[in-house]
XYZ file of C-alpha atoms in Angstrom:
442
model
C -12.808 -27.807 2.797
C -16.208 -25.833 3.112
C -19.089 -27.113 1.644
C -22.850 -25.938 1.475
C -25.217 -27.446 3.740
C -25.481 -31.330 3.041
C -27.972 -33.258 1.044
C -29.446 -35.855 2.400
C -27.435 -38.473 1.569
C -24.248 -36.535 2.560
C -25.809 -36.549 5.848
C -26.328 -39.776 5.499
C -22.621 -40.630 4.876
C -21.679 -38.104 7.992
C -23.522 -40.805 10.040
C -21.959 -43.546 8.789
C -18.014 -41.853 9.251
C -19.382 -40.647 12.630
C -20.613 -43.974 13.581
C -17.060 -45.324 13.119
C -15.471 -42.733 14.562
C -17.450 -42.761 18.009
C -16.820 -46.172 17.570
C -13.454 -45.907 18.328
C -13.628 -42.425 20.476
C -15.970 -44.878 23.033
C -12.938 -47.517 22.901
C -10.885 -44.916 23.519
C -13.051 -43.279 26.546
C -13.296 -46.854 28.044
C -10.674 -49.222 26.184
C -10.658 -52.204 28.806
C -14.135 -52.461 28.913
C -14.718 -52.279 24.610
C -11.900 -54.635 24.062
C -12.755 -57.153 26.308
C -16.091 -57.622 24.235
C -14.335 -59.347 21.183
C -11.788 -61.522 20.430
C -10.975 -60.397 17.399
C -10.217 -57.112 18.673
C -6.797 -58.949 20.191
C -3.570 -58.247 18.802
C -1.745 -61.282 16.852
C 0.901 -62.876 19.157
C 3.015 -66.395 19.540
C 0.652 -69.288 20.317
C 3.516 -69.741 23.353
C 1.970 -66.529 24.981
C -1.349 -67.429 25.003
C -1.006 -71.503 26.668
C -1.775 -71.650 30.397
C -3.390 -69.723 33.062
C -3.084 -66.011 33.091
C -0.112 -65.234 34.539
C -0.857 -62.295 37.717
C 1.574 -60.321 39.746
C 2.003 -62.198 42.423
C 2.796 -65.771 41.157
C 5.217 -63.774 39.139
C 6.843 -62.408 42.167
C 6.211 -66.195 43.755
C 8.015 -67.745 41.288
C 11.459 -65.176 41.014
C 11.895 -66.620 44.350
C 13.026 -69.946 43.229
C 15.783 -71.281 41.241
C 17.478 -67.695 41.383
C 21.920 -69.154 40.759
C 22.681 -65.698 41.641
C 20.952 -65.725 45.428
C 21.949 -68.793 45.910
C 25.610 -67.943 45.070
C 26.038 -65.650 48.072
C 24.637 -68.263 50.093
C 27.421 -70.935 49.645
C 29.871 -67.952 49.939
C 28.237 -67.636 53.290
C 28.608 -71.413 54.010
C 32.494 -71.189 52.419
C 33.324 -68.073 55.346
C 31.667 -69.956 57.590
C 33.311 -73.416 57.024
C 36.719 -71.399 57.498
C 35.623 -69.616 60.493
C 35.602 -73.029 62.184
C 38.973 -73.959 60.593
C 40.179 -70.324 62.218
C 39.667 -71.362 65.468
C 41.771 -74.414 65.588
C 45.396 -74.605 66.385
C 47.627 -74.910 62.998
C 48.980 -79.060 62.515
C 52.007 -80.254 63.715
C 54.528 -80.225 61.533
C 56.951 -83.797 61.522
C 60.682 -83.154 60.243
C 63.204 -86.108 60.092
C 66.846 -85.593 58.812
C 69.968 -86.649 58.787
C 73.367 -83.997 59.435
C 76.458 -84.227 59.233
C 76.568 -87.131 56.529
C 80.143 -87.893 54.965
C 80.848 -87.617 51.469
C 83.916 -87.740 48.347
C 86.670 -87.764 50.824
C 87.735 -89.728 54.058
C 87.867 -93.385 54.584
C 84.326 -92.781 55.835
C 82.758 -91.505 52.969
C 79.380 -92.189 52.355
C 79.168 -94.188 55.876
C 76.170 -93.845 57.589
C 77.947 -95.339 60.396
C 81.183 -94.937 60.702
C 81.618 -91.101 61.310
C 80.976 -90.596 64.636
C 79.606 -86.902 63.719
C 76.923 -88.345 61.639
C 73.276 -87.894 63.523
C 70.352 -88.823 62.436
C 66.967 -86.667 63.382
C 63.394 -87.112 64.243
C 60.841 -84.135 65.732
C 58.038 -82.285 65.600
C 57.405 -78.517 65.477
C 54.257 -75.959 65.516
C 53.446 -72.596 65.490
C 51.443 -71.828 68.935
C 48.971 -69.263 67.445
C 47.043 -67.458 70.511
C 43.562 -67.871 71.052
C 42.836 -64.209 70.816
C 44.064 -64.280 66.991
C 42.262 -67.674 66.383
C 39.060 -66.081 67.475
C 39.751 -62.541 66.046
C 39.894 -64.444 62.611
C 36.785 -66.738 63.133
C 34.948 -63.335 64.338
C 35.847 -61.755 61.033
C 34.778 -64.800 58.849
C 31.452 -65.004 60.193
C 31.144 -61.594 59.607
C 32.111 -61.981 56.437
C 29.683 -64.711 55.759
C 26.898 -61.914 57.154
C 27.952 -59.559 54.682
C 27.034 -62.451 52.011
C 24.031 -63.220 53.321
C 22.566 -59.758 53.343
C 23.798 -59.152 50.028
C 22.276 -62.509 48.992
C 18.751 -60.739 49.799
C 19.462 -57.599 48.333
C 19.986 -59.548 45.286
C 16.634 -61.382 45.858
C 14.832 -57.798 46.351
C 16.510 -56.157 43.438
C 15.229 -59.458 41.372
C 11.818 -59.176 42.749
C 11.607 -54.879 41.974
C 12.308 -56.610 38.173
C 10.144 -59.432 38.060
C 7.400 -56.344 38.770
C 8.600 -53.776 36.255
C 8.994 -56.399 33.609
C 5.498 -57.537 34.369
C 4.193 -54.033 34.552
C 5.936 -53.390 30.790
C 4.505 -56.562 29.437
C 0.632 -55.193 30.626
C 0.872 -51.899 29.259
C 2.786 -53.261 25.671
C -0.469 -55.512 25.603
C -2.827 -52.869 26.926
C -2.068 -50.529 23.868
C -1.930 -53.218 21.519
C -5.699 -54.299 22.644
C -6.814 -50.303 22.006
C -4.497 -50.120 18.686
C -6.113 -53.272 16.799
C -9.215 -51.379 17.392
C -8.629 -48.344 16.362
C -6.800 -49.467 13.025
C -9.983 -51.303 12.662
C -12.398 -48.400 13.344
C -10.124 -46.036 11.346
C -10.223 -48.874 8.367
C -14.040 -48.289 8.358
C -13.972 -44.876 8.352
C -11.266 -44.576 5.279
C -13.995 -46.903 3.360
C -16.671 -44.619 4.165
C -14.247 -41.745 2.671
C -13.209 -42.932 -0.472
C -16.778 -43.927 -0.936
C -18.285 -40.612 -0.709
C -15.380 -39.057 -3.191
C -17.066 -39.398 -6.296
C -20.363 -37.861 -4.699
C -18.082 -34.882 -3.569
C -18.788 -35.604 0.497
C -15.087 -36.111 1.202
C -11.934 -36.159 -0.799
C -8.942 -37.821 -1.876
C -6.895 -35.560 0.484
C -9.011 -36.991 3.062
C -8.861 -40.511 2.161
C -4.835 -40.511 2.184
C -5.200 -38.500 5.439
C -6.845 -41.611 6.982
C -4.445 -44.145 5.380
C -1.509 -42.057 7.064
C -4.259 -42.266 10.337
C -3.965 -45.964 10.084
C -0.248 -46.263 8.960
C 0.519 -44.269 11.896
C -1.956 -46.028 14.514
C -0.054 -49.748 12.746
C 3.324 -48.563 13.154
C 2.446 -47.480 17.210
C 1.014 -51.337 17.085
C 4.396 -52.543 16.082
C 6.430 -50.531 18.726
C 3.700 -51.984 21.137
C 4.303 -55.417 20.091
C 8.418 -55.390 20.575
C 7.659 -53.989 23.631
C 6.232 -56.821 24.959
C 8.201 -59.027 23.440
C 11.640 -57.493 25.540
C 9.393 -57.107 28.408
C 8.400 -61.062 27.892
C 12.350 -61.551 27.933
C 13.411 -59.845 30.733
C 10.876 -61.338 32.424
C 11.975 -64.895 31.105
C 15.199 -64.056 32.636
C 13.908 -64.530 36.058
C 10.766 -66.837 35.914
C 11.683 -68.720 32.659
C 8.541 -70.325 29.918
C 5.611 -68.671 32.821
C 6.996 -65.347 30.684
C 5.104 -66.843 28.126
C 2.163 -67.264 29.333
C -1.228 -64.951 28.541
C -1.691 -61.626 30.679
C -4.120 -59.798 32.524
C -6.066 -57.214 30.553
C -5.469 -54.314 32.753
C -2.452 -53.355 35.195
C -3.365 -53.374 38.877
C -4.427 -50.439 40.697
C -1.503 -50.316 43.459
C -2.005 -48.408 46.485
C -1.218 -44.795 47.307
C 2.320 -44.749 48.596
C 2.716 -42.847 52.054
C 4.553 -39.400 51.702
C 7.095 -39.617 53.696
C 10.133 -41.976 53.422
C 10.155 -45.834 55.018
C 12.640 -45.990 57.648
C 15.917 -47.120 55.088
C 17.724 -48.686 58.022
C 16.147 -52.003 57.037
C 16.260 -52.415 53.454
C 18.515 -55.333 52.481
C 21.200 -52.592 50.494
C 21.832 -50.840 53.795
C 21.856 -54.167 55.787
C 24.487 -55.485 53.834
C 26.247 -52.294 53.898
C 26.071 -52.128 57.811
C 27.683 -55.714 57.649
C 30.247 -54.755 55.657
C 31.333 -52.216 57.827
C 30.915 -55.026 60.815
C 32.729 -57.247 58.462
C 35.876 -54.481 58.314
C 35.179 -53.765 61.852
C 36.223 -57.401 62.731
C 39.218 -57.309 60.340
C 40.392 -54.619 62.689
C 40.380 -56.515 65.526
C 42.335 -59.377 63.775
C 44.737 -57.114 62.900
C 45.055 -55.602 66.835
C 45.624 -59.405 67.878
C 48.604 -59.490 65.530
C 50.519 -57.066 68.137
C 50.683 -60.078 70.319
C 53.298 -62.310 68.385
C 52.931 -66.546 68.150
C 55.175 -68.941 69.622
C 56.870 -71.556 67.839
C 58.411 -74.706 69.327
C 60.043 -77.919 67.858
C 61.480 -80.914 69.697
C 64.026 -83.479 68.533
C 65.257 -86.275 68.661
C 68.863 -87.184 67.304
C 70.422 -90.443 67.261
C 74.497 -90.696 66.776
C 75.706 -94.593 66.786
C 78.652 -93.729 68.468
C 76.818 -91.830 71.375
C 73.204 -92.616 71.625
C 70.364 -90.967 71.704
C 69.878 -87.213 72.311
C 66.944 -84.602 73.054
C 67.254 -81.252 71.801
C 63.904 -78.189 71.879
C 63.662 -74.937 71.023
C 61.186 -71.587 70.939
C 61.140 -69.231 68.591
C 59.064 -65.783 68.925
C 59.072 -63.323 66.464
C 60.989 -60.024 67.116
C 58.620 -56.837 66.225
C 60.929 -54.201 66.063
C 58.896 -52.620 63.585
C 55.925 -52.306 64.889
C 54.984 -48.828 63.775
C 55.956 -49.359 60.544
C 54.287 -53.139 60.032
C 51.738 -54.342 62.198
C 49.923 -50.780 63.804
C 49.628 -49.723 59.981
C 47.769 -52.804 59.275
C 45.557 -51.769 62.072
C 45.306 -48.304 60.406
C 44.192 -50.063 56.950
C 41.626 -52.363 58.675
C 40.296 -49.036 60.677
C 40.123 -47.181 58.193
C 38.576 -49.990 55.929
C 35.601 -49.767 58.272
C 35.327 -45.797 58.147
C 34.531 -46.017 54.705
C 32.423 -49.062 54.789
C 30.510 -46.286 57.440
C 30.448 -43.741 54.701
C 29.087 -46.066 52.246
C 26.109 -46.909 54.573
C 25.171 -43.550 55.198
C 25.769 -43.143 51.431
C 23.479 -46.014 50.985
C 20.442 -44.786 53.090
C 21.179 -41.327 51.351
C 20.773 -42.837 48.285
C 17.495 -44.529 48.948
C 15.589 -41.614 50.198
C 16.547 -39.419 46.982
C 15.147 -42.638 45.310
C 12.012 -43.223 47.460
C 11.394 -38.971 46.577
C 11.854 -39.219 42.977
C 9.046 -41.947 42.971
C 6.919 -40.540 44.801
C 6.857 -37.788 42.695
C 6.947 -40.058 39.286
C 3.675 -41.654 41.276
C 1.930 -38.072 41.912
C 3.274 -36.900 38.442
C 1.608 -39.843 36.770
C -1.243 -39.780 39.300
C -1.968 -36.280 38.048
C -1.841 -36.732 34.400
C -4.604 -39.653 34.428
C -7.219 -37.532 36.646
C -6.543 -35.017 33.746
C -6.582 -37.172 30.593
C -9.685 -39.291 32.127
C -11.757 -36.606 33.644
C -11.004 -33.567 31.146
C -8.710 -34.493 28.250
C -11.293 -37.357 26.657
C -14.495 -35.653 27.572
C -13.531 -32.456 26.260
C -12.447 -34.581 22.812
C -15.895 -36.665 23.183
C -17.670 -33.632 23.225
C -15.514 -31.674 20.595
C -16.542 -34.855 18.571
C -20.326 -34.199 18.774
C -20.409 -30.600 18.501
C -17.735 -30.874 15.384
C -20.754 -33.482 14.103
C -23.447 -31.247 14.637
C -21.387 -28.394 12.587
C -21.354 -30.514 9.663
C -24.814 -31.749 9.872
C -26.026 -28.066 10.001
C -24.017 -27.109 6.525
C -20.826 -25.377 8.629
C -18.427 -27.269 8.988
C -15.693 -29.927 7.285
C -15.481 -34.013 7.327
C -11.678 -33.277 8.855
C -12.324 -31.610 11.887
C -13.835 -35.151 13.245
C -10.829 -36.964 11.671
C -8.534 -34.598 13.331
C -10.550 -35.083 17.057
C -10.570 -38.856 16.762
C -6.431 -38.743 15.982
C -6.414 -36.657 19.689
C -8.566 -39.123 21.024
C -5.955 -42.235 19.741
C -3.024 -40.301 21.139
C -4.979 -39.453 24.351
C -6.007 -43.156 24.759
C -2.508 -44.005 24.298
C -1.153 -41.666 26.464
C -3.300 -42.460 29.550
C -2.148 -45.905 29.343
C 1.399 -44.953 29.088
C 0.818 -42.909 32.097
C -0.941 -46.153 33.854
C 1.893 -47.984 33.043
C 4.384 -45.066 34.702
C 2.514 -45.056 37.930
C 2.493 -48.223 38.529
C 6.232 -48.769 37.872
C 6.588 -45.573 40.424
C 4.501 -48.161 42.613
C 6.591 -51.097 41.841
C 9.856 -48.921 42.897
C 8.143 -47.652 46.005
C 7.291 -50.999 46.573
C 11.129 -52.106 46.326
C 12.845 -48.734 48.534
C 10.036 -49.870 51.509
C 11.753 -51.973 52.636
C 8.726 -54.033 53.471
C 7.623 -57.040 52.328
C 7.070 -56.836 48.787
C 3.801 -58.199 48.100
């Protein structure tokens, strides 16, 4: 709405409205540094989130590291393959067999005799299956390399755990970041709506004005609320892995992580390709059990019979298996096991593959997000700061409206906002640069 040039105490009122609105257009140009003036600028949260010592980045990561059931999980699978790796490369127990044959029964004056029927023999022996000590090992071989394959999955789990812990953590700093900068811009924009419906019976603002800046602060409350269940899940997910240190209070700002480098770690030691190289090592091995199958076992038995009416006995035999289908049996298991390994191959290759078109699309995420906070903090909120004091000096001078500044200071909320979200995106980029290293991850 135009109006002629202010009275005096219309200018007087601009002052007061712009007073609270630079208020919160200087949050918003610097919102760690405003907020961290009051404490009644903090957003309302469980007492259980504020006990303790502030909870940083790395004692998070420190303590994801410990009592973790699913790490330690592929660890006693690696202690299980290896425990039967030993077993593999003994011989098989003996096995004891005692009988009797030729026992006489219903008919015959010697029925039921153990005696008298001088075919009646009682036996005692012992028998085994001779398995080679190529196959023994073969199997031992592919056990252990079994319980590799664990183990490097074991700290792929660990590293997938840690590249959580971060992004949780990085969530839970940004949901508290914008609640910080929302509490005091509701409570900026509260002052200014006062200062409105004050001035409408003078005719210096007016009711469309004044419901203008309740739907300002209806819509800065209901970004507070999405802020606030945002760190709440964030809090959760990050309970998942460190437990009640979730709760605990938070830094003020995220961390200002490093520039990645720009071109891709070398993926051949990151724990998902490890564990995919032992797999194929792990197939590899079954392969070579399966080869050591061509060579059949020997079995042997020995016995002992004892007939009363002709003594004692000694009878032993061998037994070999007869492979007369060896295309057809044992050189397709080779095939399977073979193979078995090709693709465990592919899935390597598929792996490292994989983790470059990750490591490129956050890089980019990084330089994308990079980008947008040079712009928003070196153009977008000076240009708004400066729309804000020209837009004032209009309406001082008698040519321009009270809503132009209300409009300028909404830009400046959503800016504010939106460099944080950005803040928050790079530094998850970070986080999963961090993770597809395949350094250390502190």
């Amino acid at each position: 709405m135009q109006v002629s040039r202010p009275s005096g105490g219309m200018r007087r009122k601009f002052r007061v409205v712009a007073v609270a609105l630079t208020g919160s257009a200087s949050l918003l140009l610097a919102p760690s540094a405003a907020l961290a003036a009051g404490k009644d600028s903090e957003p309302q949260v469980p007492a259980s989130a504020r006990t303790g010592p502030e909870l940083g980045l790395d004692e998070a990561l420190v303590l994801a590291r410990r009592d973790q059931p699913g790490v330690a999980a592929f660890e006693r699978d690696a202690v299980a393959s290896e425990q039967a790796a030993i077993a593999a490369r003994s011989l098989p127990d003996p096995q004891l067999s005692v009988g009797i044959q030729n026992f006489p029964v219903i008919r015959g004056k010697n029925a039921f005799s153990p005696t008298d029927d001088e075919m009646t023999m009682y036996a005692i022996g012992v028998m085994r299956e001779q398995v080679r000590r190529s196959r023994r090992e073969a199997e031992a071989a592919r056990l252990r390399a079994e319980a590799a394959v664990s183990r490097f999955e074991g700290s792929a789990r660990q590293r997938r755990i840690q590249r959580d812990v971060m992004t949780a953590w990085i969530d839970a700093v940004e949901a508290s970041e914008r609640q910080r900068l929302l509490v005091q811009v509701i409570g900026d924009l509260r002052t200014g709506r006062q200062v409105i419906e004050a001035g409408i019976p003078t005719g210096s603002s007016t009711a469309a004005l004044e419901l203008q800046a309740q739907a300002e602060i209806a819509l800065a409350e209901s970004q507070l609320a999405d802020a606030r269940g945002a760190e709440a899940r964030a809090r959760g997910e990050l309970g998942r892995w460190i437990g009640a240190a979730a709760d605990r209070p938070l830094p003020n700002r995220l961390p200002n992580f490093p520039a990645p480098p720009g071109t891709p770690a070398d993926f051949s030691t990151h724990p998902e390709v490890l564990a995919a190289n032992a797999q194929e090592q792990a197939q590899r091995r079954a392969a070579g059990a399966a080869r050591a199958e061509r060579r059949p076992n020997l079995s042997w038995s020995v016995m002992l019979g004892i007939r009363p009416s002709y003594g004692e006995m000694l009878s032993a035999q061998v037994s070999i298996p007869l492979q007369i289908n060896r295309s057809g049996l044992q050189d397709r298991k080779v095939a399977e096991a073979e193979a078995r390994g090709d693709a465990a191959r592919l899935r390597a290759e598929d792996a490292r593959r994989e983790l470059g078109g990750q490591y490129r699309s956050a890089l980019a995420r990084y330089r994308g997000a990079e980008a947008q906070i040079a712009a928003l903090r070196d153009r977008a909120i000076p240009s708004l700061e400066a729309a804000f004091k020209v837009a004032e000096a209009r309406y001082a001078g008698g040519q321009g409206t009270i809503e132009l500044p209300l409009n300028i200071v909404r830009r400046y909320v959503e800016t504010s906002v939106q460099l944080v979200e950005q803040q928050g995106a790079k530094a998850r980029a970070a986080a999963e640069i961090i993770y597809l290293s395949g350094g250390p991850i502190q």
